[in-house]
Tab-separated table of C-alpha atoms and ligand atoms in Angstrom:
chain	number	residue	atom	x	y	z
K	1470	MET	CA	159.055	78.135	99.094
K	1471	SER	CA	159.284	80.223	95.911
K	1472	ASP	CA	161.219	83.522	95.766
K	1473	ASP	CA	157.926	85.410	95.422
K	1474	VAL	CA	156.481	83.855	98.585
K	1475	ARG	CA	159.724	84.576	100.470
K	1476	ARG	CA	159.623	88.192	99.286
K	1477	ILE	CA	156.002	88.614	100.411
K	1478	ALA	CA	156.769	86.989	103.781
K	1479	ARG	CA	159.731	89.353	104.277
K	1480	GLY	CA	157.487	92.326	103.385
K	1481	LEU	CA	154.790	91.252	105.853
K	1482	LYS	CA	157.411	90.820	108.588
K	1483	ARG	CA	158.780	94.328	107.942
K	1484	TYR	CA	155.215	95.738	107.952
K	1485	ALA	CA	154.447	94.068	111.302
K	1486	GLU	CA	157.703	95.390	112.766
K	1487	GLY	CA	156.809	98.868	111.525
K	1488	LEU	CA	153.395	98.706	113.195
K	1489	ARG	CA	154.998	97.625	116.445
K	1490	ALA	CA	157.572	100.452	116.204
K	1491	ILE	CA	154.878	103.100	115.619
K	1492	GLU	CA	152.212	102.410	118.182
K	1493	VAL	CA	149.065	104.208	117.093
K	1494	ARG	CA	146.910	105.527	119.903
K	1495	ARG	CA	143.254	106.245	119.455
K	1496	VAL	CA	142.017	109.688	120.305
K	1497	PRO	CA	140.068	108.888	123.450
K	1498	ARG	CA	137.216	111.213	122.727
K	1499	HIS	CA	136.449	113.189	119.652
K	1500	ARG	CA	134.746	116.435	120.292
K	1501	GLN	CA	131.484	116.553	118.454
K	1502	ALA	CA	132.148	118.337	115.186
K	1503	SER	CA	129.747	120.948	113.949
K	1504	PRO	CA	128.247	119.879	110.634
K	1505	PRO	CA	131.316	119.847	108.395
K	1506	LEU	CA	131.310	121.381	104.977
K	1507	PRO	CA	130.767	118.805	102.256
K	1508	ARG	CA	134.028	117.032	101.623
K	1509	ALA	CA	135.658	118.981	98.863
K	1510	PRO	CA	137.621	117.459	96.004
K	1511	ALA	CA	141.150	118.671	95.342
K	1512	GLY	CA	141.767	121.861	93.448
K	1513	GLY	CA	139.399	124.772	92.992
K	1514	ALA	CA	136.502	123.353	95.008
K	1515	LYS	CA	138.783	122.970	98.018
K	1516	ARG	CA	139.883	126.593	97.726
K	1517	ASP	CA	136.274	127.711	97.335
K	1518	ALA	CA	135.288	125.794	100.487
K	1519	LEU	CA	138.159	127.395	102.423
K	1520	ALA	CA	137.264	130.849	101.105
K	1521	ALA	CA	133.692	130.291	102.343
K	1522	LEU	CA	135.114	129.251	105.712
K	1523	VAL	CA	137.173	132.458	105.925
K	1524	LYS	CA	133.995	134.479	105.422
K	1525	GLN	CA	132.285	132.517	108.215
K	1526	VAL	CA	135.222	133.163	110.549
K	1527	GLU	CA	135.287	136.869	109.729
K	1528	ALA	CA	131.584	137.124	110.565
K	1529	CYS	CA	131.863	135.002	113.712
K	1530	GLN	CA	130.892	136.445	117.095
K	1531	ALA	CA	130.656	133.131	118.931
K	1532	CYS	CA	133.046	134.273	121.652
K	1533	SER	CA	134.215	137.663	122.845
K	1534	LEU	CA	137.549	137.590	120.977
K	1535	TYR	CA	136.052	139.085	117.810
K	1536	ARG	CA	135.753	142.396	119.662
K	1537	THR	CA	139.517	142.880	120.005
K	1538	ARG	CA	140.824	141.371	116.788
K	1539	THR	CA	142.473	143.381	114.024
K	1540	HIS	CA	142.249	140.450	111.616
K	1541	ALA	CA	140.862	136.969	111.923
K	1542	VAL	CA	143.703	134.528	111.241
K	1543	VAL	CA	142.588	131.407	109.427
K	1544	SER	CA	145.512	129.734	107.665
K	1545	ASP	CA	148.624	129.920	105.563
K	1546	GLY	CA	150.013	127.502	103.010
K	1547	ASP	CA	148.709	124.960	100.555
K	1548	PRO	CA	145.109	123.657	100.860
K	1549	ASP	CA	146.274	120.519	99.023
K	1550	ALA	CA	149.070	119.924	101.547
K	1551	LYS	CA	149.715	116.446	102.898
K	1552	LEU	CA	150.883	117.888	106.209
K	1553	VAL	CA	148.963	120.241	108.516
K	1554	PHE	CA	150.460	122.058	111.512
K	1555	ILE	CA	148.050	123.277	114.192
K	1556	GLY	CA	149.138	125.866	116.739
K	1557	GLU	CA	147.383	127.684	119.559
K	1558	ALA	CA	146.132	131.143	118.585
K	1559	PRO	CA	147.296	134.264	116.762
K	1560	GLY	CA	149.722	136.528	118.586
K	1561	ARG	CA	150.280	140.246	118.063
K	1562	ASP	CA	152.133	139.938	114.737
K	1563	GLU	CA	149.627	137.406	113.409
K	1564	ASP	CA	146.685	139.601	114.436
K	1565	LEU	CA	148.238	142.562	112.621
K	1566	GLN	CA	149.095	140.649	109.446
K	1567	GLY	CA	146.165	138.200	109.353
K	1568	LYS	CA	148.494	135.205	108.929
K	1569	PRO	CA	149.450	132.455	111.368
K	1570	PHE	CA	153.020	131.992	112.636
K	1571	VAL	CA	154.647	135.150	111.285
K	1572	GLY	CA	156.428	136.283	114.488
K	1573	ALA	CA	159.555	134.831	116.082
K	1574	ALA	CA	157.857	131.484	116.746
K	1575	GLY	CA	156.689	131.466	113.148
K	1576	GLN	CA	160.220	131.971	111.902
K	1577	LEU	CA	161.336	128.993	113.965
K	1578	LEU	CA	158.433	126.927	112.610
K	1579	THR	CA	159.510	127.828	109.077
K	1580	LYS	CA	163.048	126.611	109.886
K	1581	MET	CA	161.647	123.390	111.360
K	1582	ILE	CA	159.568	122.772	108.217
K	1583	GLU	CA	162.587	123.440	106.004
K	1584	ALA	CA	164.752	121.127	108.136
K	1585	MET	CA	162.204	118.391	107.345
K	1586	GLY	CA	162.893	119.010	103.662
K	1587	PHE	CA	159.654	120.886	102.907
K	1588	ALA	CA	158.798	124.447	101.958
K	1589	ARG	CA	156.547	126.463	104.261
K	1590	GLN	CA	154.177	127.164	101.362
K	1591	GLY	CA	153.926	123.405	100.720
K	1592	VAL	CA	152.281	122.665	104.082
K	1593	TYR	CA	149.076	124.015	105.658
K	1594	ILE	CA	149.338	126.002	108.898
K	1595	CYS	CA	146.501	127.037	111.182
K	1596	ASN	CA	145.559	127.522	114.827
K	1597	VAL	CA	142.900	126.308	117.227
K	1598	LEU	CA	141.676	129.887	117.769
K	1599	LYS	CA	141.192	132.241	114.855
K	1600	ASP	CA	141.298	135.461	116.904
K	1601	ARG	CA	144.009	136.710	119.234
K	1602	PRO	CA	143.409	136.432	122.974
K	1603	PRO	CA	144.228	139.880	124.437
K	1604	GLY	CA	147.787	140.134	125.714
K	1605	ASN	CA	148.507	136.666	124.289
K	1606	ARG	CA	146.880	135.056	127.319
K	1607	LEU	CA	146.014	131.366	127.152
K	1608	PRO	CA	142.735	130.571	125.390
K	1609	GLU	CA	139.789	129.938	127.704
K	1610	PRO	CA	138.027	126.561	127.408
K	1611	ASP	CA	134.797	128.189	126.189
K	1612	GLU	CA	136.733	130.034	123.460
K	1613	ILE	CA	138.283	126.765	122.298
K	1614	GLU	CA	134.884	125.072	122.332
K	1615	ALA	CA	133.372	127.922	120.297
K	1616	CYS	CA	136.149	128.027	117.712
K	1617	LEU	CA	136.922	124.335	117.309
K	1618	PRO	CA	134.236	123.705	114.649
K	1619	PHE	CA	136.195	125.944	112.273
K	1620	LEU	CA	139.335	123.859	112.741
K	1621	GLU	CA	137.350	120.666	112.266
K	1622	GLN	CA	135.970	122.042	109.007
K	1623	GLN	CA	139.467	123.024	107.854
K	1624	LEU	CA	140.713	119.495	108.468
K	1625	ALA	CA	137.697	118.011	106.684
K	1626	ILE	CA	138.416	120.187	103.646
K	1627	VAL	CA	142.205	119.857	103.497
K	1628	GLN	CA	142.231	116.156	104.394
K	1629	PRO	CA	145.944	115.922	105.137
K	1630	LYS	CA	147.835	112.672	105.406
K	1631	VAL	CA	149.436	113.663	108.725
K	1632	ILE	CA	148.637	116.299	111.367
K	1633	CYS	CA	151.266	117.797	113.678
K	1634	LEU	CA	149.960	119.489	116.832
K	1635	LEU	CA	152.126	122.318	118.145
K	1636	GLY	CA	151.939	122.670	121.907
K	1637	SER	CA	149.621	122.002	124.771
K	1638	VAL	CA	146.547	123.953	123.623
K	1639	ALA	CA	146.382	122.191	120.247
K	1640	ALA	CA	147.034	118.809	121.867
K	1641	LYS	CA	144.239	119.294	124.415
K	1642	ALA	CA	141.835	120.638	121.788
K	1643	ILE	CA	142.279	117.638	119.484
K	1644	LEU	CA	143.202	114.787	121.847
K	1645	GLY	CA	141.233	115.781	124.932
K	1646	PRO	CA	141.690	118.111	127.910
K	1647	HIS	CA	143.404	115.485	130.065
K	1648	VAL	CA	146.551	115.145	127.908
K	1649	ALA	CA	149.893	116.687	128.872
K	1650	ILE	CA	152.149	117.680	125.992
K	1651	THR	CA	155.235	116.417	127.820
K	1652	LYS	CA	153.626	112.959	128.026
K	1653	VAL	CA	152.037	112.689	124.565
K	1654	ARG	CA	154.627	114.419	122.390
K	1655	GLY	CA	156.067	112.139	119.761
K	1656	GLN	CA	153.244	109.615	120.093
K	1657	VAL	CA	151.070	108.764	117.097
K	1658	TRP	CA	147.352	109.353	117.654
K	1659	ASP	CA	144.417	108.899	115.330
K	1660	TYR	CA	142.043	111.669	114.264
K	1661	HIS	CA	139.271	110.288	112.061
K	1662	GLY	CA	141.770	107.999	110.333
K	1663	THR	CA	144.569	110.561	110.052
K	1664	PRO	CA	147.748	110.094	112.127
K	1665	VAL	CA	148.387	112.923	114.572
K	1666	VAL	CA	151.733	113.661	116.237
K	1667	PRO	CA	151.912	116.263	119.015
K	1668	THR	CA	155.141	118.134	119.633
K	1669	PHE	CA	156.313	121.256	121.435
K	1670	HIS	CA	155.146	124.699	120.290
K	1671	PRO	CA	157.913	126.750	118.610
K	1672	ALA	CA	157.341	129.526	121.189
K	1673	TYR	CA	158.174	127.012	123.934
K	1674	LEU	CA	161.272	125.942	121.998
K	1675	LEU	CA	162.418	129.569	121.836
K	1676	ARG	CA	162.183	129.727	125.634
K	1677	ASN	CA	163.670	126.244	126.104
K	1678	PRO	CA	166.231	125.577	123.359
K	1679	PRO	CA	167.339	122.210	124.862
K	1680	ALA	CA	163.844	120.873	124.030
K	1681	LYS	CA	164.546	121.358	120.315
K	1682	LYS	CA	166.207	117.956	120.137
K	1683	PHE	CA	162.957	116.286	121.293
K	1684	ALA	CA	160.911	118.269	118.786
K	1685	TRP	CA	163.272	117.164	116.048
K	1686	VAL	CA	162.695	113.516	116.974
K	1687	ASP	CA	158.943	114.156	116.728
K	1688	LEU	CA	159.266	115.886	113.351
K	1689	LYS	CA	161.295	112.984	111.998
K	1690	LYS	CA	158.411	110.711	113.017
K	1691	VAL	CA	155.995	113.011	111.158
K	1692	LYS	CA	158.195	112.794	108.079
K	1693	GLN	CA	158.359	109.004	108.332
K	1694	LEU	CA	154.562	108.795	108.564
K	1695	LEU	CA	154.247	110.992	105.480
K	1696	GLU	CA	156.653	108.758	103.565
K	1697	ASP	CA	154.778	105.633	104.717
K	1698	ARG	CA	151.486	107.121	103.534
K	1699	GLY	CA	152.882	108.076	100.118
V	2091	SF4	S1	137.935	133.178	118.270
V	2091	SF4	FE1	136.787	131.798	116.942
V	2091	SF4	S2	134.816	131.482	118.001
V	2091	SF4	FE2	135.761	133.328	118.894
V	2091	SF4	S3	134.911	135.023	117.667
V	2091	SF4	FE3	136.859	134.432	116.737
V	2091	SF4	S4	136.307	133.000	115.118
V	2091	SF4	FE4	134.533	133.142	116.488
């Protein structure tokens, strides 16, 4: 056997071991996406498509949450990002500032992103819901159903290499209502060909600091997937 053949065989063995180590689970049911915006190329067209989406969100009255919002909260970060974080819904600070993850949980998320070796402005951050549920209550299923097409359009435009779901609401919205975050966190799922890793929401980590070590394991998996996908 030549050196080249041995090298290729070693590479294939490592690849197979990697696949076994990262078991990819299929999303059991995709929610039916609303007609997505045309897939946008990188650069200006992507920004234009997202700006058009912001206008749609600001005009949206598909559920009752528009009545109590100060600002619709669509996203923060880089539309060309390889990594997207998806949280639950804006809270009070986010509603006031019109940006996702700017309160205490947002500060922790920023630290988590930096601990991964990235800058917050180098990733793309958004939520399942674009408007704040009053009193920060949990989103209702019909609100999630009404708002999800916007998230699906965001993902179709940004086209990240990896998606990280933050908390139970995001996990249920993307993976299906039956999933439990404690069971699926750290697993690799598939969303239209993009790997998805659920982990705990930063707000939960603030209430339960011992869970941070599990979230860190999940984030390391996200980083590994990003490195594997170039
Ligand atoms: S939460 Fe979403 S679906 Fe409801 S009004 Fe706001 S943008 Fe529309």
